[in-house]
Amino acid sequence: FYPQTVGKKRSTTMKTKTSIHATNDEANLKRDQSTPSSSSDMQSFKLLLLILMVVQNSSFALVGRYTRSSVAAEDLYIVSHVILSQECVKFVVSCVLEHRLSKSSSQGQNLWTSLQQHVFQNPLDALKISIPAFLYLVQTSLLFVALSKIPAPLYQVAFQGKLLTTAIVSVLMLQRKYTLKQWTCLVTLGFGVAIVVLGEQHIGSSSTDSMETPSDVDHNSKGGGMGMELSPSSAEVIRDGQQMAQNMLIGLLSVTGACFCSAFAGVYTEKLLKKPLIPGESSKPPASLWMRNIQMAFLSICIATIQILSSEANQRKLDASPPKSFFHGFTAWVYGLVLIQAVGGLL
C-alpha cells in the first residue's frame, strides 16, 4: 500500500508541475507576442505626436506672422485677447478629457469628484501650477512680439533654441543625464541657430550700409562744396533700415526670452507630474495630465483677465478714447490661430 500511495503522489505532483510549467510557458509566449505589438503602438503614437507638434509649430509661425503683418495697425487684434481666448478653449477641452478619463477609471469618478479631490481638498498643490501658467503666458506674449518684428522662417529657426535651454534646465532641476551624442546634437543645433541669426543680422546691416552711398546725398555749395546733406527720400530709407535693425534685435530678444520661459515652465511641470510618493503620505492618486491642464488653464485665464482689465484702466487714464472691444480684429485666420495655440498647449 505504501509504495503505491507514494507512486500516486509522485505522479500527481509531476502532473501538477507539468501543468504549471505549461501555463507559465503559455503566459510567457502571450507576453512575448504582445510586447512587440505594444512597443510598436507606442512608437507610432510618439511619431504621431511629433508630426502634430511640427505641424502646430509651423502653422503658428506662418499664421501668426500673417495676422500681425497683413493688416493696418488700427485693425490689429490685441494679443491678450487672443491669449485669453485660447486658454478658455484649453480649459473646456481639458475638462472634457478629464471627465472621460475619470469615468473610465476603476473608481468610476466624474469631473466634479476629480476637481474636489485635486483642487478643493488640496488647494496648495493646485496653486503650484501657477508658476508654469505665468511663464507660459509670458512666453506666448513674447512669441507674438517676435512674430510682429521678424520673419516667420527666422522666428522658426531661432525658437528651436528652446531645445538647448530645456536640456540645460532639466540638468539643473531634474539632474537628468544626457549622453555625449545627445549633447553633440544639442550643441550643433545651437551653432546652427547662431549662424542663421548672425547671417540675418549681417544681411540687415549690409542693406543699411548700402543705403548710405554717395549717390544718395546732395552736395551743397556751402562750405566750399564740402558739406553734404541727405535727400528726403534717402533719409527715409535710412530710417527704415534702422527700424528694421531695431525690430530684428527686439524680435530675437523676445524669442530668447520665450525659449527660457518654455524651458523653465516645461521642466517644472514635468517635475510636478513625476513627483515621487513620500512614505506615510496620503495614498490618493496623483493628478492626471488633463487635471494639471485644467489648473493651468484656469490660472492663466485669471492672470490674463487681470492683465486685460489693468491695461484697459491705464488706457482710459492716458487716452480719452475707449479701449478696443474684445473681439476687435478677429478674423477667420485669428480664430484659426486660437485653435492652433489651444491644440499646441494640449500637446
CSV table of C-alpha atoms in Angstrom, one decimal, residues 5-347:
chain,number,residue,atom,x,y,z
A,5,THR,CA,0.5,5.6,-2.5
A,6,VAL,CA,3.9,7.2,-2.8
A,7,GLY,CA,3.9,6.5,-6.5
A,8,LYS,CA,0.5,8.0,-7.0
A,9,LYS,CA,1.5,11.1,-5.1
A,10,ARG,CA,4.7,11.5,-7.2
A,11,SER,CA,2.7,11.1,-10.4
A,12,THR,CA,0.1,13.7,-9.2
A,13,THR,CA,2.9,16.1,-8.3
A,14,MET,CA,4.7,15.6,-11.6
A,15,LYS,CA,1.4,16.3,-13.5
A,16,THR,CA,0.8,19.4,-11.4
A,17,LYS,CA,4.3,20.7,-12.1
A,18,THR,CA,3.9,19.9,-15.8
A,19,SER,CA,0.6,21.8,-16.0
A,20,ILE,CA,2.1,24.8,-14.1
A,21,HIS,CA,5.1,24.9,-16.4
A,22,ALA,CA,2.8,24.7,-19.4
A,23,THR,CA,0.6,27.5,-18.1
A,24,ASN,CA,3.7,29.7,-17.4
A,25,ASP,CA,5.0,28.9,-20.9
A,26,GLU,CA,1.7,30.0,-22.4
A,27,ALA,CA,1.7,33.2,-20.4
A,28,ASN,CA,5.3,34.0,-21.4
A,29,LEU,CA,4.5,33.2,-25.0
A,30,LYS,CA,1.5,35.6,-24.9
A,31,ARG,CA,3.5,38.3,-23.2
A,32,ASP,CA,6.3,37.9,-25.8
A,33,GLN,CA,3.8,38.1,-28.6
A,34,SER,CA,2.1,41.2,-27.1
A,35,THR,CA,5.2,43.1,-26.2
A,36,PRO,CA,6.3,43.9,-29.8
A,37,SER,CA,2.8,45.0,-30.6
A,38,SER,CA,2.6,47.4,-27.6
A,39,SER,CA,6.1,48.7,-28.3
A,40,SER,CA,5.2,49.3,-32.0
A,41,ASP,CA,2.0,51.1,-30.9
A,42,MET,CA,3.9,53.3,-28.6
A,43,GLN,CA,6.4,54.2,-31.3
A,44,SER,CA,3.6,55.0,-33.7
A,45,PHE,CA,2.0,57.2,-31.1
A,46,LYS,CA,5.2,59.1,-30.4
A,47,LEU,CA,5.7,59.6,-34.2
A,48,LEU,CA,2.1,60.9,-34.5
A,49,LEU,CA,2.8,63.3,-31.6
A,50,LEU,CA,6.0,64.5,-33.2
A,51,ILE,CA,4.2,65.1,-36.6
A,52,LEU,CA,1.4,67.0,-34.9
A,53,MET,CA,3.8,69.2,-32.9
A,54,VAL,CA,5.8,70.0,-36.1
A,55,VAL,CA,2.6,71.0,-37.9
A,56,GLN,CA,1.4,73.0,-34.9
A,57,ASN,CA,4.6,75.0,-34.5
A,58,SER,CA,4.9,75.7,-38.3
A,59,SER,CA,1.3,76.7,-38.5
A,60,PHE,CA,1.6,79.1,-35.6
A,61,ALA,CA,4.6,80.8,-37.1
A,62,LEU,CA,3.1,81.2,-40.5
A,63,VAL,CA,-0.5,82.2,-39.4
A,64,GLY,CA,0.8,84.3,-36.6
A,65,ARG,CA,3.1,86.3,-38.8
A,66,TYR,CA,0.4,86.7,-41.4
A,67,THR,CA,-2.2,88.0,-38.9
A,68,ARG,CA,0.3,90.5,-37.5
A,69,SER,CA,1.7,91.9,-40.8
A,70,SER,CA,-1.2,91.8,-43.2
A,71,VAL,CA,-3.5,94.4,-41.7
A,72,ALA,CA,-3.2,98.0,-40.6
A,73,ALA,CA,-2.2,98.9,-37.0
A,74,GLU,CA,-5.7,100.1,-36.1
A,75,ASP,CA,-7.2,96.8,-37.3
A,76,LEU,CA,-4.9,94.6,-35.3
A,77,TYR,CA,-6.2,92.3,-32.7
A,78,ILE,CA,-5.0,92.6,-29.1
A,79,VAL,CA,-2.6,89.8,-28.1
A,80,SER,CA,-4.0,89.5,-24.6
A,81,HIS,CA,-7.5,88.9,-26.1
A,82,VAL,CA,-6.1,86.0,-28.2
A,83,ILE,CA,-4.3,84.5,-25.2
A,84,LEU,CA,-7.5,84.6,-23.1
A,85,SER,CA,-9.5,83.0,-25.9
A,86,GLN,CA,-7.0,80.2,-26.4
A,87,GLU,CA,-6.9,79.5,-22.6
A,88,CYS,CA,-10.7,79.3,-22.5
A,89,VAL,CA,-10.6,76.7,-25.3
A,90,LYS,CA,-7.9,74.7,-23.5
A,91,PHE,CA,-9.9,74.8,-20.3
A,92,VAL,CA,-13.1,73.4,-21.9
A,93,VAL,CA,-11.2,70.7,-23.8
A,94,SER,CA,-9.2,69.6,-20.7
A,95,CYS,CA,-12.4,69.4,-18.7
A,96,VAL,CA,-14.0,67.1,-21.3
A,97,LEU,CA,-10.9,64.9,-21.4
A,98,GLU,CA,-10.6,64.7,-17.6
A,99,HIS,CA,-14.2,63.8,-17.3
A,100,ARG,CA,-13.8,60.9,-19.8
A,101,LEU,CA,-10.6,59.8,-18.0
A,102,SER,CA,-12.3,59.8,-14.6
A,103,LYS,CA,-15.3,57.8,-15.8
A,104,SER,CA,-13.1,55.2,-17.4
A,105,SER,CA,-11.1,54.7,-14.2
A,106,SER,CA,-11.7,51.8,-11.8
A,107,GLN,CA,-13.2,54.1,-9.2
A,108,GLY,CA,-15.9,55.4,-11.6
A,109,GLN,CA,-15.5,59.1,-10.7
A,110,ASN,CA,-16.5,62.1,-12.8
A,111,LEU,CA,-15.1,65.6,-13.3
A,112,TRP,CA,-16.7,67.0,-10.2
A,113,THR,CA,-15.2,64.4,-7.8
A,114,SER,CA,-11.9,64.8,-9.5
A,115,LEU,CA,-12.0,68.5,-9.0
A,116,GLN,CA,-12.9,68.1,-5.4
A,117,GLN,CA,-10.0,65.7,-4.8
A,118,HIS,CA,-7.3,67.6,-6.6
A,119,VAL,CA,-8.4,71.2,-6.3
A,120,PHE,CA,-10.8,72.0,-3.4
A,121,GLN,CA,-9.3,69.5,-1.0
A,122,ASN,CA,-5.8,70.3,-1.9
A,123,PRO,CA,-5.6,73.9,-3.0
A,124,LEU,CA,-1.9,74.4,-2.2
A,125,ASP,CA,-1.0,71.6,-4.7
A,126,ALA,CA,-3.2,73.3,-7.3
A,127,LEU,CA,-1.5,76.6,-6.7
A,128,LYS,CA,1.9,75.1,-7.5
A,129,ILE,CA,0.9,75.1,-11.2
A,130,SER,CA,0.6,79.0,-11.1
A,131,ILE,CA,4.3,79.3,-11.8
A,132,PRO,CA,4.3,77.5,-15.2
A,133,ALA,CA,0.9,79.1,-16.0
A,134,PHE,CA,2.5,82.6,-15.6
A,135,LEU,CA,5.6,81.5,-17.6
A,136,TYR,CA,3.6,80.2,-20.4
A,137,LEU,CA,1.6,83.4,-20.6
A,138,VAL,CA,4.8,85.4,-20.8
A,139,GLN,CA,6.2,83.0,-23.4
A,140,THR,CA,3.1,83.4,-25.6
A,141,SER,CA,3.2,87.2,-25.3
A,142,LEU,CA,6.9,87.3,-26.3
A,143,LEU,CA,6.3,85.0,-29.3
A,144,PHE,CA,3.6,87.4,-30.6
A,145,VAL,CA,6.1,90.3,-30.2
A,146,ALA,CA,8.7,88.3,-32.1
A,147,LEU,CA,6.2,87.4,-34.9
A,148,SER,CA,5.5,91.2,-35.3
A,149,LYS,CA,9.2,92.0,-35.6
A,150,ILE,CA,11.0,89.3,-37.5
A,151,PRO,CA,10.1,87.0,-40.5
A,152,ALA,CA,8.5,83.6,-39.8
A,153,PRO,CA,11.4,81.5,-41.1
A,154,LEU,CA,13.9,83.3,-38.8
A,155,TYR,CA,11.5,83.0,-35.9
A,156,GLN,CA,11.0,79.3,-36.5
A,157,VAL,CA,14.8,78.7,-36.6
A,158,ALA,CA,15.6,80.9,-33.6
A,159,PHE,CA,12.8,79.3,-31.5
A,160,GLN,CA,14.5,75.9,-31.8
A,161,GLY,CA,17.0,77.1,-29.3
A,162,LYS,CA,14.4,76.1,-26.7
A,163,LEU,CA,15.7,72.5,-27.1
A,164,LEU,CA,19.1,73.6,-25.8
A,165,THR,CA,17.7,75.7,-23.0
A,166,THR,CA,15.3,72.9,-21.9
A,167,ALA,CA,18.2,70.4,-21.8
A,168,ILE,CA,20.2,72.8,-19.6
A,169,VAL,CA,17.3,73.5,-17.2
A,170,SER,CA,16.5,69.8,-17.0
A,171,VAL,CA,20.0,69.0,-15.9
A,172,LEU,CA,19.9,71.7,-13.2
A,173,MET,CA,16.4,70.9,-11.9
A,174,LEU,CA,15.9,67.2,-12.6
A,175,GLN,CA,19.5,66.1,-12.5
A,176,ARG,CA,18.9,64.5,-15.9
A,177,LYS,CA,21.8,62.8,-17.7
A,178,TYR,CA,22.5,63.1,-21.4
A,179,THR,CA,24.8,61.1,-23.5
A,180,LEU,CA,27.7,62.6,-25.4
A,181,LYS,CA,25.8,62.0,-28.7
A,182,GLN,CA,22.8,64.0,-27.3
A,183,TRP,CA,25.0,66.9,-26.2
A,184,THR,CA,26.7,66.9,-29.5
A,185,CYS,CA,23.4,67.2,-31.3
A,186,LEU,CA,22.2,70.0,-29.0
A,187,VAL,CA,25.5,72.0,-29.3
A,188,THR,CA,25.3,71.6,-33.1
A,189,LEU,CA,21.7,72.8,-33.0
A,190,GLY,CA,22.9,75.9,-31.0
A,191,PHE,CA,25.6,76.6,-33.5
A,192,GLY,CA,23.1,76.3,-36.4
A,193,VAL,CA,20.7,78.8,-34.8
A,194,ALA,CA,23.6,81.2,-34.1
A,195,ILE,CA,24.8,81.0,-37.7
A,196,VAL,CA,21.3,81.7,-39.1
A,197,VAL,CA,20.8,84.7,-36.7
A,198,LEU,CA,24.2,86.2,-37.3
A,199,GLY,CA,23.8,85.8,-41.0
A,200,GLU,CA,20.4,87.5,-40.9
A,201,GLN,CA,21.9,90.4,-38.9
A,202,HIS,CA,24.8,90.7,-41.3
A,203,ILE,CA,22.4,90.9,-44.2
A,204,GLY,CA,20.4,93.6,-42.4
A,205,SER,CA,23.5,95.7,-41.6
A,206,SER,CA,24.8,95.4,-45.2
A,207,SER,CA,21.5,96.6,-46.6
A,208,THR,CA,21.5,99.5,-44.1
A,209,ASP,CA,25.1,100.5,-45.1
A,210,SER,CA,24.2,100.2,-48.8
A,211,MET,CA,21.6,102.9,-48.3
A,212,GLU,CA,24.2,105.4,-47.2
A,213,THR,CA,26.0,105.7,-50.6
A,214,PRO,CA,27.3,109.0,-52.1
A,215,SER,CA,24.7,108.8,-54.8
A,216,ASP,CA,22.0,109.2,-52.2
A,217,VAL,CA,23.3,112.6,-50.9
A,218,ASP,CA,23.0,116.1,-52.2
A,219,HIS,CA,26.2,118.2,-52.3
A,220,ASN,CA,25.8,121.8,-51.0
A,221,SER,CA,27.7,124.7,-52.4
A,222,LYS,CA,28.1,126.0,-48.9
A,223,GLY,CA,31.3,125.4,-47.0
A,224,GLY,CA,33.4,125.2,-50.2
A,225,GLY,CA,31.2,122.4,-51.6
A,226,MET,CA,32.4,120.1,-48.9
A,227,GLY,CA,29.1,119.9,-47.0
A,228,MET,CA,26.7,117.1,-47.8
A,229,GLU,CA,23.1,116.5,-46.7
A,230,LEU,CA,20.8,113.6,-47.3
A,231,SER,CA,17.8,114.0,-49.6
A,232,PRO,CA,14.4,113.4,-48.0
A,233,SER,CA,13.9,110.1,-49.8
A,234,SER,CA,17.4,108.8,-48.7
A,235,ALA,CA,16.8,109.9,-45.1
A,236,GLU,CA,13.5,108.0,-45.1
A,237,VAL,CA,15.2,104.9,-46.5
A,238,ILE,CA,17.9,105.0,-43.8
A,239,ARG,CA,15.3,105.4,-41.1
A,240,ASP,CA,13.6,102.3,-42.4
A,241,GLY,CA,16.8,100.4,-42.4
A,242,GLN,CA,17.5,101.4,-38.8
A,243,GLN,CA,13.9,100.5,-37.8
A,244,MET,CA,14.5,97.0,-39.4
A,245,ALA,CA,17.6,96.5,-37.4
A,246,GLN,CA,15.8,97.6,-34.2
A,247,ASN,CA,12.9,95.2,-35.0
A,248,MET,CA,15.4,92.4,-35.5
A,249,LEU,CA,17.0,93.0,-32.1
A,250,ILE,CA,13.6,93.2,-30.3
A,251,GLY,CA,12.4,90.0,-32.1
A,252,LEU,CA,15.5,88.0,-31.3
A,253,LEU,CA,15.5,89.1,-27.7
A,254,SER,CA,11.8,88.1,-27.5
A,255,VAL,CA,12.5,84.7,-28.9
A,256,THR,CA,15.4,84.2,-26.4
A,257,GLY,CA,13.2,85.1,-23.5
A,258,ALA,CA,10.4,82.8,-24.8
A,259,CYS,CA,13.0,79.9,-25.0
A,260,PHE,CA,13.9,80.3,-21.3
A,261,CYS,CA,10.3,80.6,-20.3
A,262,SER,CA,9.4,77.5,-22.2
A,263,ALA,CA,12.3,75.6,-20.6
A,264,PHE,CA,11.5,76.5,-17.0
A,265,ALA,CA,7.8,76.0,-17.4
A,266,GLY,CA,8.1,72.6,-19.1
A,267,VAL,CA,10.7,71.2,-16.7
A,268,TYR,CA,8.8,72.5,-13.7
A,269,THR,CA,5.6,70.9,-14.9
A,270,GLU,CA,7.4,67.6,-15.6
A,271,LYS,CA,8.7,67.7,-12.0
A,272,LEU,CA,5.2,68.2,-10.6
A,273,LEU,CA,3.8,65.3,-12.7
A,274,LYS,CA,6.7,62.9,-11.8
A,275,LYS,CA,6.8,63.8,-8.1
A,276,PRO,CA,7.6,60.6,-6.2
A,277,LEU,CA,5.3,59.5,-3.5
A,278,ILE,CA,6.6,60.1,0.1
A,279,PRO,CA,6.2,57.2,2.6
A,280,GLY,CA,3.4,57.9,5.0
A,281,GLU,CA,1.8,60.5,2.7
A,282,SER,CA,-1.8,60.2,1.6
A,283,SER,CA,-2.3,57.4,-0.9
A,284,LYS,CA,-4.5,59.4,-3.2
A,285,PRO,CA,-3.7,59.0,-6.9
A,286,PRO,CA,-1.7,61.9,-8.3
A,287,ALA,CA,-3.4,64.5,-10.6
A,288,SER,CA,-3.5,63.5,-14.2
A,289,LEU,CA,-2.1,65.4,-17.1
A,290,TRP,CA,-5.6,66.8,-18.0
A,291,MET,CA,-6.2,67.9,-14.4
A,292,ARG,CA,-2.9,69.8,-14.5
A,293,ASN,CA,-4.0,71.4,-17.8
A,294,ILE,CA,-7.3,72.4,-16.2
A,295,GLN,CA,-5.5,74.0,-13.3
A,296,MET,CA,-3.0,75.7,-15.6
A,297,ALA,CA,-5.7,77.0,-18.0
A,298,PHE,CA,-7.9,78.3,-15.1
A,299,LEU,CA,-5.0,80.2,-13.5
A,300,SER,CA,-3.9,81.5,-17.0
A,301,ILE,CA,-7.5,82.8,-17.5
A,302,CYS,CA,-7.3,84.6,-14.2
A,303,ILE,CA,-3.9,86.2,-14.9
A,304,ALA,CA,-4.9,87.2,-18.4
A,305,THR,CA,-8.2,88.7,-17.3
A,306,ILE,CA,-6.4,90.8,-14.6
A,307,GLN,CA,-3.8,91.9,-17.3
A,308,ILE,CA,-6.6,93.0,-19.7
A,309,LEU,CA,-8.5,94.9,-17.0
A,310,SER,CA,-5.4,96.7,-15.8
A,311,SER,CA,-4.4,97.6,-19.4
A,312,GLU,CA,-7.8,99.0,-20.2
A,313,ALA,CA,-7.8,101.0,-17.0
A,314,ASN,CA,-4.4,102.5,-17.8
A,315,GLN,CA,-5.6,103.3,-21.3
A,316,ARG,CA,-8.6,105.2,-20.0
A,317,LYS,CA,-6.3,107.3,-17.8
A,318,LEU,CA,-3.9,108.1,-20.6
A,319,ASP,CA,-6.3,108.4,-23.5
A,320,ALA,CA,-9.9,109.6,-23.7
A,321,SER,CA,-10.8,107.1,-26.5
A,322,PRO,CA,-12.5,103.9,-25.4
A,323,PRO,CA,-10.5,100.7,-25.5
A,324,LYS,CA,-11.0,98.2,-28.3
A,325,SER,CA,-13.7,95.6,-27.9
A,326,PHE,CA,-12.8,92.1,-27.0
A,327,PHE,CA,-13.1,90.5,-30.5
A,328,HIS,CA,-11.7,93.6,-32.3
A,329,GLY,CA,-9.7,92.5,-35.3
A,330,PHE,CA,-10.7,88.8,-35.0
A,331,THR,CA,-10.9,87.3,-38.5
A,332,ALA,CA,-11.1,83.7,-39.6
A,333,TRP,CA,-7.3,83.5,-39.5
A,334,VAL,CA,-7.2,84.8,-35.9
A,335,TYR,CA,-9.8,82.2,-34.8
A,336,GLY,CA,-7.7,79.6,-36.5
A,337,LEU,CA,-4.7,80.9,-34.6
A,338,VAL,CA,-6.6,80.5,-31.4
A,339,LEU,CA,-7.4,76.8,-32.1
A,340,ILE,CA,-3.8,76.2,-33.2
A,341,GLN,CA,-2.4,77.5,-29.9
A,342,ALA,CA,-5.0,75.7,-27.9
A,343,VAL,CA,-4.1,72.4,-29.6
A,344,GLY,CA,-0.4,73.1,-29.1
A,345,GLY,CA,-1.0,73.7,-25.4
A,346,LEU,CA,-2.6,70.3,-25.0
A,347,LEU,CA,0.1,68.5,-27.0
